[in-house]
CSV table of C-alpha atoms in Angstrom, one decimal:
chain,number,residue,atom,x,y,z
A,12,UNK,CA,-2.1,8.2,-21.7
A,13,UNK,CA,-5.3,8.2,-23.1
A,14,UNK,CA,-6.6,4.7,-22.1
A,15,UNK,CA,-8.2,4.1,-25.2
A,16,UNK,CA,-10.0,0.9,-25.9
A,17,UNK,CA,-9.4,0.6,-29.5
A,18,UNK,CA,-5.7,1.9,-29.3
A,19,UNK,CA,-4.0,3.3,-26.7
A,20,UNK,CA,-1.7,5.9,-26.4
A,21,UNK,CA,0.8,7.8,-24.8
A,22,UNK,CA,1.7,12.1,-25.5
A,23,UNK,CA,4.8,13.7,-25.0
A,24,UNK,CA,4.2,17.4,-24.7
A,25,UNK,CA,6.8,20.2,-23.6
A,26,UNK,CA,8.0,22.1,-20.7
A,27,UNK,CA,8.6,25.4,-21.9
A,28,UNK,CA,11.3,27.5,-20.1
A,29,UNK,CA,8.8,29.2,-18.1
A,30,UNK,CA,7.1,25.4,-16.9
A,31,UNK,CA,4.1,26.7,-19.0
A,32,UNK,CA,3.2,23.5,-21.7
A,33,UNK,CA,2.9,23.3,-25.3
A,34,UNK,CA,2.3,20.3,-27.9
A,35,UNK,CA,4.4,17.7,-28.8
A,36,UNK,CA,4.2,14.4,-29.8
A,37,UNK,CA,1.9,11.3,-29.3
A,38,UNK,CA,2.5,7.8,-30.2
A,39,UNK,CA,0.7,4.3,-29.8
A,40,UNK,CA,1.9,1.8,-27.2
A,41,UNK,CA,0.9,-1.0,-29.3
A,42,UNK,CA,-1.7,-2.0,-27.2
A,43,UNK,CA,-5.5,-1.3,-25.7
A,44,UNK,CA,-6.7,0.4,-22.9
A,45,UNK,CA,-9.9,-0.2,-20.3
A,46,UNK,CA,-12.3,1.0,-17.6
A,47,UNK,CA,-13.2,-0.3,-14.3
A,48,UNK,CA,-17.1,-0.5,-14.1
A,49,UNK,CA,-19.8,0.7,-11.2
A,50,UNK,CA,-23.0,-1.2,-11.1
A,51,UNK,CA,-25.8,1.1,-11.7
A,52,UNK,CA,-29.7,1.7,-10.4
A,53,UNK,CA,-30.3,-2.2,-12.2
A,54,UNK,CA,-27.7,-3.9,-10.2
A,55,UNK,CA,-25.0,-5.9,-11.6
A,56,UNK,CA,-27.0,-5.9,-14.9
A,57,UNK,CA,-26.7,-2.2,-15.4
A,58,UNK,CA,-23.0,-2.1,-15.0
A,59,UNK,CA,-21.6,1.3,-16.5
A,60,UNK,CA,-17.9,2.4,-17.8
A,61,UNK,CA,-15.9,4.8,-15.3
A,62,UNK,CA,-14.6,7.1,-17.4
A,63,UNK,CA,-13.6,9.9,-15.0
A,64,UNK,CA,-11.2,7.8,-13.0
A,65,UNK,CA,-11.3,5.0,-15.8
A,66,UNK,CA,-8.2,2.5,-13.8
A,67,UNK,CA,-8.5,3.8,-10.0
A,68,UNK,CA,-4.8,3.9,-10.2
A,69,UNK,CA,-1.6,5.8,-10.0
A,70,UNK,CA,1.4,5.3,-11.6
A,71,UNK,CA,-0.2,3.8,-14.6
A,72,UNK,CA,2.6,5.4,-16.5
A,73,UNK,CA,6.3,5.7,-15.0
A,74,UNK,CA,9.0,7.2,-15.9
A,75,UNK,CA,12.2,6.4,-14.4
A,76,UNK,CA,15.5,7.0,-15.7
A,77,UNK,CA,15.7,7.4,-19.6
A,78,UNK,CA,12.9,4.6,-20.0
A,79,UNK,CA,9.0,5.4,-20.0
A,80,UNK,CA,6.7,2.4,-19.2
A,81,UNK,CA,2.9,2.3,-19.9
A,82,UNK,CA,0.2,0.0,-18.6
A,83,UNK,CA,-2.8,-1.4,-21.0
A,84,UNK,CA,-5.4,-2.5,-19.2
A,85,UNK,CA,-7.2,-3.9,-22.3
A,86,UNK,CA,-5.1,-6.4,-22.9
A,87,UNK,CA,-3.3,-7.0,-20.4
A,88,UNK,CA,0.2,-5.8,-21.3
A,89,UNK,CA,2.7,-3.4,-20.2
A,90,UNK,CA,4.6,-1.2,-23.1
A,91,UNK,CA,8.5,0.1,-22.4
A,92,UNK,CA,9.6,3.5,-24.4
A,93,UNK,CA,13.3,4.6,-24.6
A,94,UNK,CA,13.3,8.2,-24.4
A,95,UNK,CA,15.4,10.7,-26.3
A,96,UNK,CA,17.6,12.9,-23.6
A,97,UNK,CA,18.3,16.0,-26.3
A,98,UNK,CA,14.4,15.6,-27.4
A,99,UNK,CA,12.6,14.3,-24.5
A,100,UNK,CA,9.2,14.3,-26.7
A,101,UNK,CA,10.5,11.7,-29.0
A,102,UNK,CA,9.7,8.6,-27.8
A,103,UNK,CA,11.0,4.5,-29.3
A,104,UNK,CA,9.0,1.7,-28.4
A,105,UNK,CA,11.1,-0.7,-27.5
A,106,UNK,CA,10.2,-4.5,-28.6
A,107,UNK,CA,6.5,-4.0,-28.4
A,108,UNK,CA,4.0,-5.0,-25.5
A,109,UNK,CA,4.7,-7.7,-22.8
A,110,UNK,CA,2.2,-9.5,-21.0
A,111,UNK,CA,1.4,-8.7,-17.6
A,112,UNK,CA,0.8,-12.1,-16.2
A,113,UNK,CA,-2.8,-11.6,-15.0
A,114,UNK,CA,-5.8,-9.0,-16.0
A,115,UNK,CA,-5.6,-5.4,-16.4
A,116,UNK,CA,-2.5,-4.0,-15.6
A,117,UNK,CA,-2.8,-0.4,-14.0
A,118,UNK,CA,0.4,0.6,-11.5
A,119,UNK,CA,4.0,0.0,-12.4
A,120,UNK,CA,7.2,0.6,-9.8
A,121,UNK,CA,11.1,0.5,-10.7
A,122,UNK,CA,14.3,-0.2,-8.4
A,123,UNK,CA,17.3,1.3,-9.4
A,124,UNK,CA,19.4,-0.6,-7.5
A,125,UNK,CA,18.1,-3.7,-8.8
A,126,UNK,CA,16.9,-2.9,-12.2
A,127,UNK,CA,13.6,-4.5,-12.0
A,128,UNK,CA,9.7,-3.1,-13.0
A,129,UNK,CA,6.9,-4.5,-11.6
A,130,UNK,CA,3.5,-4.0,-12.5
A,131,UNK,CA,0.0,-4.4,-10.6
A,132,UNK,CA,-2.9,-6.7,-11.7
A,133,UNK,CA,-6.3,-5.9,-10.4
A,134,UNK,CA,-8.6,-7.6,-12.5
A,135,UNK,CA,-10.1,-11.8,-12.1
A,136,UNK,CA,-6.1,-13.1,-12.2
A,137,UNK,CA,-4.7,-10.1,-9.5
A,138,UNK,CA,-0.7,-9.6,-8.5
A,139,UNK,CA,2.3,-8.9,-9.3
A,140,UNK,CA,4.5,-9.4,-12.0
A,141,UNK,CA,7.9,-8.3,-12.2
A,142,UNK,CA,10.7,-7.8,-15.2
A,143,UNK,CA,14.0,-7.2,-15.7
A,144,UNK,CA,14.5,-4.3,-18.0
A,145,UNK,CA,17.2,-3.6,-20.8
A,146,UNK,CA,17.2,-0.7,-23.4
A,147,UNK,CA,17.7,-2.7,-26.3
A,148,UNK,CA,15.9,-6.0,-25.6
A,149,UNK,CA,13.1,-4.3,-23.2
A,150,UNK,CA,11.2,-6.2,-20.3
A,151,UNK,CA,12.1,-9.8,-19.8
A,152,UNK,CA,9.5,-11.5,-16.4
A,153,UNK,CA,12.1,-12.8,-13.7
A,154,UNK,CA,10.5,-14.3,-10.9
A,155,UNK,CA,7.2,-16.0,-9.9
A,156,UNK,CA,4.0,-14.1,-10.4
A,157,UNK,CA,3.4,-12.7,-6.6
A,158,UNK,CA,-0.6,-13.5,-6.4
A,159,UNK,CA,-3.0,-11.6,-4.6
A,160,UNK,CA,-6.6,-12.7,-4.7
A,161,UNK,CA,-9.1,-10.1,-4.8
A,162,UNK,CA,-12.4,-11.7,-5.6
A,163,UNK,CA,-12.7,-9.2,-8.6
A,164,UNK,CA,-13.8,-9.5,-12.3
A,165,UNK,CA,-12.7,-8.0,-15.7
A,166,UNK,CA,-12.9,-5.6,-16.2
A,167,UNK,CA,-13.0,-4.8,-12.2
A,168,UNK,CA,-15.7,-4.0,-9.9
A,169,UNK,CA,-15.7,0.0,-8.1
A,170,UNK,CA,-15.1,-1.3,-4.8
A,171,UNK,CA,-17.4,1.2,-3.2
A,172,UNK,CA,-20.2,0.6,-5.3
A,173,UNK,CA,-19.9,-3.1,-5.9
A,174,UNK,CA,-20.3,-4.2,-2.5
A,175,UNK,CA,-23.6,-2.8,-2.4
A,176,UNK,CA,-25.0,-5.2,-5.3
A,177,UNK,CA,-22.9,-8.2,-4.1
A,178,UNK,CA,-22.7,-8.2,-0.9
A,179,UNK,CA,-19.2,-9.1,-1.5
A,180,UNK,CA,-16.2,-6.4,-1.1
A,181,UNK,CA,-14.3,-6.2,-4.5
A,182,UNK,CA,-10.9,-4.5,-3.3
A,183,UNK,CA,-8.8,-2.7,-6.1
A,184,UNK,CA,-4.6,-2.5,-6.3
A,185,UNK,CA,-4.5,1.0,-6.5
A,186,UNK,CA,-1.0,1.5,-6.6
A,187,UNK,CA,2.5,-0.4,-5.8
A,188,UNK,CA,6.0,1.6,-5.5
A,189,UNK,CA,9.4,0.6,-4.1
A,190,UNK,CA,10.2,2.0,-0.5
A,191,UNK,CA,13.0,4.7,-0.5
A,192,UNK,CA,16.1,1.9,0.3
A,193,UNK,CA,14.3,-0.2,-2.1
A,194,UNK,CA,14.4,-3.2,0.5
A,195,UNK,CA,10.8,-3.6,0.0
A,196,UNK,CA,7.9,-3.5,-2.5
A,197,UNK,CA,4.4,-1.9,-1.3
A,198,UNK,CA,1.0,-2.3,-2.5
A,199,UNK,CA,-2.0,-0.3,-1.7
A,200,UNK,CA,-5.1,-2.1,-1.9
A,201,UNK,CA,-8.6,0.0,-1.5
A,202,UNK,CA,-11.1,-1.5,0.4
A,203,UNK,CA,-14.9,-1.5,0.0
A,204,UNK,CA,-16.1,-2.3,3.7
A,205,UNK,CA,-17.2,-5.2,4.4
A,206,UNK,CA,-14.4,-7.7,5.4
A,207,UNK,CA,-11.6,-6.2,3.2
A,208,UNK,CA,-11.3,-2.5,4.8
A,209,UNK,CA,-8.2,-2.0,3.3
A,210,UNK,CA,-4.3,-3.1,3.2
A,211,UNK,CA,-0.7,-1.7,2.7
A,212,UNK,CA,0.9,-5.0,1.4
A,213,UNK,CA,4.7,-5.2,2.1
A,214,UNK,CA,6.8,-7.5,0.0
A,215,UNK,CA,10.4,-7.9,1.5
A,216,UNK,CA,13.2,-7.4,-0.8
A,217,UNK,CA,16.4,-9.9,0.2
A,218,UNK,CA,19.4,-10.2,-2.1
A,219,UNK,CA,17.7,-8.3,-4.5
A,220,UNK,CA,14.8,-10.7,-4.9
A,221,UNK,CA,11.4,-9.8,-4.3
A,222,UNK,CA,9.8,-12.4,-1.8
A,223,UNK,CA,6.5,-13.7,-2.4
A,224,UNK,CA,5.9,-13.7,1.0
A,225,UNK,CA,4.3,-10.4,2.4
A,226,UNK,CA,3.2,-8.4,5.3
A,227,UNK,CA,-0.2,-6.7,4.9
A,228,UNK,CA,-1.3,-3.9,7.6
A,229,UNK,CA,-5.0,-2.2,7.9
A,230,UNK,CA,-4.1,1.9,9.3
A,231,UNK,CA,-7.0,2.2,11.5
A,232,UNK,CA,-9.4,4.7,10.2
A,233,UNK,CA,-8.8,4.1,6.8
A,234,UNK,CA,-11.1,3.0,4.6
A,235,UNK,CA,-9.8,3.7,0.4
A,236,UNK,CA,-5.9,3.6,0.6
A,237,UNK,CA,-5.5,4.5,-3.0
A,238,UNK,CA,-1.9,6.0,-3.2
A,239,UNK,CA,1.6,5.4,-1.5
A,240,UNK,CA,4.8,6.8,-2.0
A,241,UNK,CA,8.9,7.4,0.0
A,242,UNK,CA,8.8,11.0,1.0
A,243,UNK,CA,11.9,12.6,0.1
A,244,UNK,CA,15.2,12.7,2.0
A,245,UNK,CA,13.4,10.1,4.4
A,246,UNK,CA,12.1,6.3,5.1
A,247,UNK,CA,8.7,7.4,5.2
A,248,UNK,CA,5.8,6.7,3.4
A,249,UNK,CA,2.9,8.6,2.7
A,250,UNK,CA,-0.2,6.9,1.9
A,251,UNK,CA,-4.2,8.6,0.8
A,252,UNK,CA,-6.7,7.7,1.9
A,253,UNK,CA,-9.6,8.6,-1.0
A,254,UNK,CA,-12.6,9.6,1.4
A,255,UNK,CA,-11.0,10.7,5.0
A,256,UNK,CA,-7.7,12.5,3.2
A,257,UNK,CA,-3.7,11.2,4.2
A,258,UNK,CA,-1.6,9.6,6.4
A,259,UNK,CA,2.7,9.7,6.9
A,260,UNK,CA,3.3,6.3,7.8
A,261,UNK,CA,6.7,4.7,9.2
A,262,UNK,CA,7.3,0.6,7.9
A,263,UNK,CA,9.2,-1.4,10.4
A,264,UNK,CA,12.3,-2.7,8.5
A,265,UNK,CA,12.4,-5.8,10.8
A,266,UNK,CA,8.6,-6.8,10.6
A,267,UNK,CA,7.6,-4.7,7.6
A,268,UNK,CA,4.3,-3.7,9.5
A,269,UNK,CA,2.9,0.0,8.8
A,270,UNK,CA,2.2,2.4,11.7
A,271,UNK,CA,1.1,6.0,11.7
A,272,UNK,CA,2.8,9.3,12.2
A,273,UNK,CA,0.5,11.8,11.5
A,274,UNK,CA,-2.4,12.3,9.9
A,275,UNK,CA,-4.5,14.9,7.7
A,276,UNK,CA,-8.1,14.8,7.9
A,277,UNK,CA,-9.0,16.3,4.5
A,278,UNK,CA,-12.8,18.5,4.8
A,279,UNK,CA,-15.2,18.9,1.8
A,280,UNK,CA,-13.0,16.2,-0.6
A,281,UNK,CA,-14.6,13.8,-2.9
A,282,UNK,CA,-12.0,11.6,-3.8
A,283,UNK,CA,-8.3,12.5,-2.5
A,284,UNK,CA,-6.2,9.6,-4.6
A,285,UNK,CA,-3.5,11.7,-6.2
A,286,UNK,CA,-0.3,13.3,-4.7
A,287,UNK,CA,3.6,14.4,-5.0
A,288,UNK,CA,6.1,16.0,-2.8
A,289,UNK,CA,7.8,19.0,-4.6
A,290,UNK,CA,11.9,19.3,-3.9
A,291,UNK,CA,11.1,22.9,-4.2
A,292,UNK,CA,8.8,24.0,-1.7
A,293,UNK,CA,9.2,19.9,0.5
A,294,UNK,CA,5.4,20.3,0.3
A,295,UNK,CA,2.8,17.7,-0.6
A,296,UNK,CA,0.2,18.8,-3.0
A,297,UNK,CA,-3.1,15.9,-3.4
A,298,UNK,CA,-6.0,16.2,-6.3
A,299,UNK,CA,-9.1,15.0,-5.7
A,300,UNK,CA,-10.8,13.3,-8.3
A,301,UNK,CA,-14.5,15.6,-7.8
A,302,UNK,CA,-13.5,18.4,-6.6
A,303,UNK,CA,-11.3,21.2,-8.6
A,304,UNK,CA,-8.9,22.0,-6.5
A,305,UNK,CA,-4.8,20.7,-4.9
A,306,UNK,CA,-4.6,20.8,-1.4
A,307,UNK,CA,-1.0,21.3,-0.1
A,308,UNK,CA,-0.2,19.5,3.1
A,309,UNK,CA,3.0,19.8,5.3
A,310,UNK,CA,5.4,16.5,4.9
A,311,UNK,CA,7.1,16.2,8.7
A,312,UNK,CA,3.9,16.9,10.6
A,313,UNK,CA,1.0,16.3,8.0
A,314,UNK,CA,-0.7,19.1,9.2
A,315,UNK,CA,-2.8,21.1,6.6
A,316,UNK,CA,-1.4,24.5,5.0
A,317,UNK,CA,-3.5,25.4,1.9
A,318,UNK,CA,-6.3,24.2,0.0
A,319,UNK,CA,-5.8,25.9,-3.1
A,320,UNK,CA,-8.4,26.9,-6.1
A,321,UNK,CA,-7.4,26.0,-9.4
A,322,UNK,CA,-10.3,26.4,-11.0
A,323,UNK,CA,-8.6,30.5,-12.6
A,324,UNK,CA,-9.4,33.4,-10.3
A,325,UNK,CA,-9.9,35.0,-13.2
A,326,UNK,CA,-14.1,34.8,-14.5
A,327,UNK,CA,-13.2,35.3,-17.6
A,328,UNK,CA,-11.1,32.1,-18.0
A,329,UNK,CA,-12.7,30.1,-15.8
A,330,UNK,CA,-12.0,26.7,-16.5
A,331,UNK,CA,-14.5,23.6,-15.6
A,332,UNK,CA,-12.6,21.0,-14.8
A,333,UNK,CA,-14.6,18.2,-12.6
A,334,UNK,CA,-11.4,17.6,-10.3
A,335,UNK,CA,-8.1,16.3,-11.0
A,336,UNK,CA,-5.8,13.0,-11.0
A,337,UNK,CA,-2.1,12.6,-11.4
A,338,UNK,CA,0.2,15.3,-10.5
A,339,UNK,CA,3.5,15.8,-11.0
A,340,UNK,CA,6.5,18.5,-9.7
A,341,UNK,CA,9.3,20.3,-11.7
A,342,UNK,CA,11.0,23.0,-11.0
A,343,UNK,CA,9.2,25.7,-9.2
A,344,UNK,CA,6.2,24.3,-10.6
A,345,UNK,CA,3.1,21.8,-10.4
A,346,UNK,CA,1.4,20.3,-12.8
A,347,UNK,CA,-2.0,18.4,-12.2
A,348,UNK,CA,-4.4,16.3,-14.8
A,349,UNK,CA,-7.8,16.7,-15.0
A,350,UNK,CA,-10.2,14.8,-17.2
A,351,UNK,CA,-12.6,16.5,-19.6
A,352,UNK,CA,-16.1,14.8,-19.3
A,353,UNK,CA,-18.0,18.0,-18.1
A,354,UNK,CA,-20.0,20.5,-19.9
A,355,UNK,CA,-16.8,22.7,-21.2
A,356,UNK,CA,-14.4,20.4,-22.2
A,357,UNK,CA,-14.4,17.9,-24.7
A,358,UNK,CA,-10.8,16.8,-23.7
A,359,UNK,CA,-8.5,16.4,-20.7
A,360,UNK,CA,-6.4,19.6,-19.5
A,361,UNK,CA,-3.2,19.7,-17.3
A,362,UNK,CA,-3.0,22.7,-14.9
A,363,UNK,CA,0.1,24.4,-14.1
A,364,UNK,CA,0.4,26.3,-10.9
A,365,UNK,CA,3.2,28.2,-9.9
A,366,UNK,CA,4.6,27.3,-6.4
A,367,UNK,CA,7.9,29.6,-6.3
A,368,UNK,CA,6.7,31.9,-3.6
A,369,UNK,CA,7.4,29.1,-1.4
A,370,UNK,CA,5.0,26.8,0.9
A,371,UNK,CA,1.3,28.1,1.4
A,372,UNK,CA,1.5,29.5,-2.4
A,373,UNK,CA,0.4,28.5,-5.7
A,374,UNK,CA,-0.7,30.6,-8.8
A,375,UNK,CA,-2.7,29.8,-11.3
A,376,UNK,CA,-0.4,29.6,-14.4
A,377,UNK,CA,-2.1,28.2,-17.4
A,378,UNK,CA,-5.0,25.2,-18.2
A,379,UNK,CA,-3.2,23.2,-20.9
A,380,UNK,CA,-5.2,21.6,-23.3
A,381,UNK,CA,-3.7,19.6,-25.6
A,382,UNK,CA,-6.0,19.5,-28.9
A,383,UNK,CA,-3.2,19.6,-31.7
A,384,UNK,CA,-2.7,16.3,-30.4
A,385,UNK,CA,-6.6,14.9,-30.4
A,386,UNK,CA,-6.4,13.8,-27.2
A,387,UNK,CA,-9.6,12.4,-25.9
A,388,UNK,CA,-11.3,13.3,-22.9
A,389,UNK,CA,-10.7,10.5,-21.0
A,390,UNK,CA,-7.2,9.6,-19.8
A,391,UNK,CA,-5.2,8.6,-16.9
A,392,UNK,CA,-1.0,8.7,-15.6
A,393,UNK,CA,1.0,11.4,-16.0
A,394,UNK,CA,4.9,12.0,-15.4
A,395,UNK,CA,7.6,14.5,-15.7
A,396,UNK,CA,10.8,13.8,-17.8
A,397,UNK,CA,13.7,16.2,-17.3
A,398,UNK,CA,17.3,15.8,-18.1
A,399,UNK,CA,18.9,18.0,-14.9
A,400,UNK,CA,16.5,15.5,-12.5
């Protein structure tokens, strides 16, 4: 997704037998996209656009089943795609945009066994909306809006940097996702300092409603929980913390409160927001946002076991990329998106490492940039469609 804030747009490129990538399609979600904004040297009158990390989100585009949804923060809507299972590049919009119920729309979660999206609102109206989805008639909102207030604006506030010119902390819904029973709905919400240092919001799920009552737990330590999501094959969660690197955390299924397991302090990061678990290798592999490189990190003990370079090992073909966001698994392969917005590149790049020599390994495959497609250099959200998944 490109996040653009005249039109925004998703691209469908292809998986080529040997998990390199090539162009495919791109089409527009029908609606606009938008940054979050730091205050600058001039205080909250020199407010700037952040376009590396331009939502502070994940799954600001998820892909679940045959359907593809896609958030646009511009305007507050949420767009649903049908996706084509013998040609997984064409994409049909289905109905057009919905609203989101609040302002600026940036994570999205699905339950299976209950059919239902939701999506996250993080701007001046903050929650959680949720829909029930159908392939022909598209997202219908069930339920009440599940409010959260978090003091912010629109578009919202860096957290880290706006409590410095308000005095206020202006806390962020980085990310929501259904637990791996689906019997409950968590939210990670970032903290600034301050008085807000940070929450995993639970919202029980009982006879397959959503309560609007939740449980909200501060991991001591923590500071930025950006990013949760179910490990596989087990009830627990793993949850990034962007400045001192990752926790594996348990949540009761009695009081829904969070507790640690183990923890990975994470040395030299920048920004460690971004993760997946691939089936291949059961590792999990985190980006950083400003620092070009994946670090790969054991999922049953959390302890450390690569930090790997992606920046090409060959000089030649050296690639500049500032650090990267999403990142995605298939195969024997990992994919990872980096924005452009450095002295290179004029356009966002996905790398492709090659993980099939088994935990502790990952080659340096290719730096896909997609230009046939005029993608920008901004962009954020990223998933992997496959038919055999």
């Amino acid at each position: 997704m490109d996040d653009s804030q005249t039109a925004n747009n998703v691209y469908a490129v292809t998986i080529e037998s040997d998990g390199t990538l090539s162009d495919g399609n791109h089409y527009a979600t029908g609606g606009t996209g938008s940054y979050k904004v730091n205050p600058g040297a001039m205080g909250m009158m020199g407010m700037a656009a952040e376009l590396r990390d331009p939502l502070s989100s994940s799954y600001a585009v998820l892909q679940r089943e045959s359907f593809l949804w896609v958030c646009n923060a511009g305007d507050n809507t949420v767009s649903m795609f049908n996706i084509d299972e013998n040609n997984a590049t064409d994409l049909t919009l289905v109905k057009g945009p919905v609203e989101s119920h609040g302002n600026f729309p940036t994570s999205l979660a699905y339950a299976e066994s209950i059919k239902t999206l939701c999506v996250s609102n993080t701007g001046t109206t903050s929650g959680i909306q949720c829909y029930s989805v159908d392939a022909t008639n598209g997202l219908t909102a069930i339920g009440d809006f599940l409010a959260y207030n978090l003091n912010q604006s629109t578009p919202p506030l860096n957290p880290l940097v706006a409590s410095n010119f308000t005095n206020q902390t202006r806390p962020l819904i980085t990310s929501i996702n259904f637990n791996a029973d689906e019997t409950a709905l968590v939210a990670t919400l970032t903290g600034g300092g301050g008085t807000f240092p940070g929450y995993v919001v639970v919202y029980p799920i009982q006879n397959g409603q959503i309560s609007s009552s939740f449980v909200q737990t501060h991991i001591p330590g923590t500071l930025t929980h950006f990013v949760s999501f179910s490990l596989l094959n087990s009830q627990d969660t793993y949850i990034l913390d962007g400045l001192n690197g990752s926790v594996i955390a348990s949540i009761d299924p009695n009081t829904y409160e969070t507790t640690i397991k183990a923890e990975t302090p994470v040395i030299g990061g920048a920004a460690t927001c971004w993760a997946v678990q691939s089936p291949y290798t059961n590792s999990i592999y985190v980006t950083d946002a400003g620092v070009n490189r994946v670090t790969e990190v054991d999922a049953s003990t959390g302890a450390l076991i690569a930090n790997h370079n992606v920046s090409n090992p060959n000089p030649g073909f050296k690639n500049f990329n500032p650090g990267n966001l999403d990142i995605g698994a298939y195969g024997t392969m990992v994919y990872a998106l980096s924005p452009g917005l450095n002295s290179q590149n004029t356009s966002l790049s996905i790398v492709v490492l090659d993980v099939s020599g088994g935990a502790g390994t990952a080659n340096y495959v290719q730096n896909f940039v997609p230009r046939g497609l005029g993608v920008a250099a901004m962009g954020q959200g990223m998933q992997i469609f496959s038919t055999s998944s």
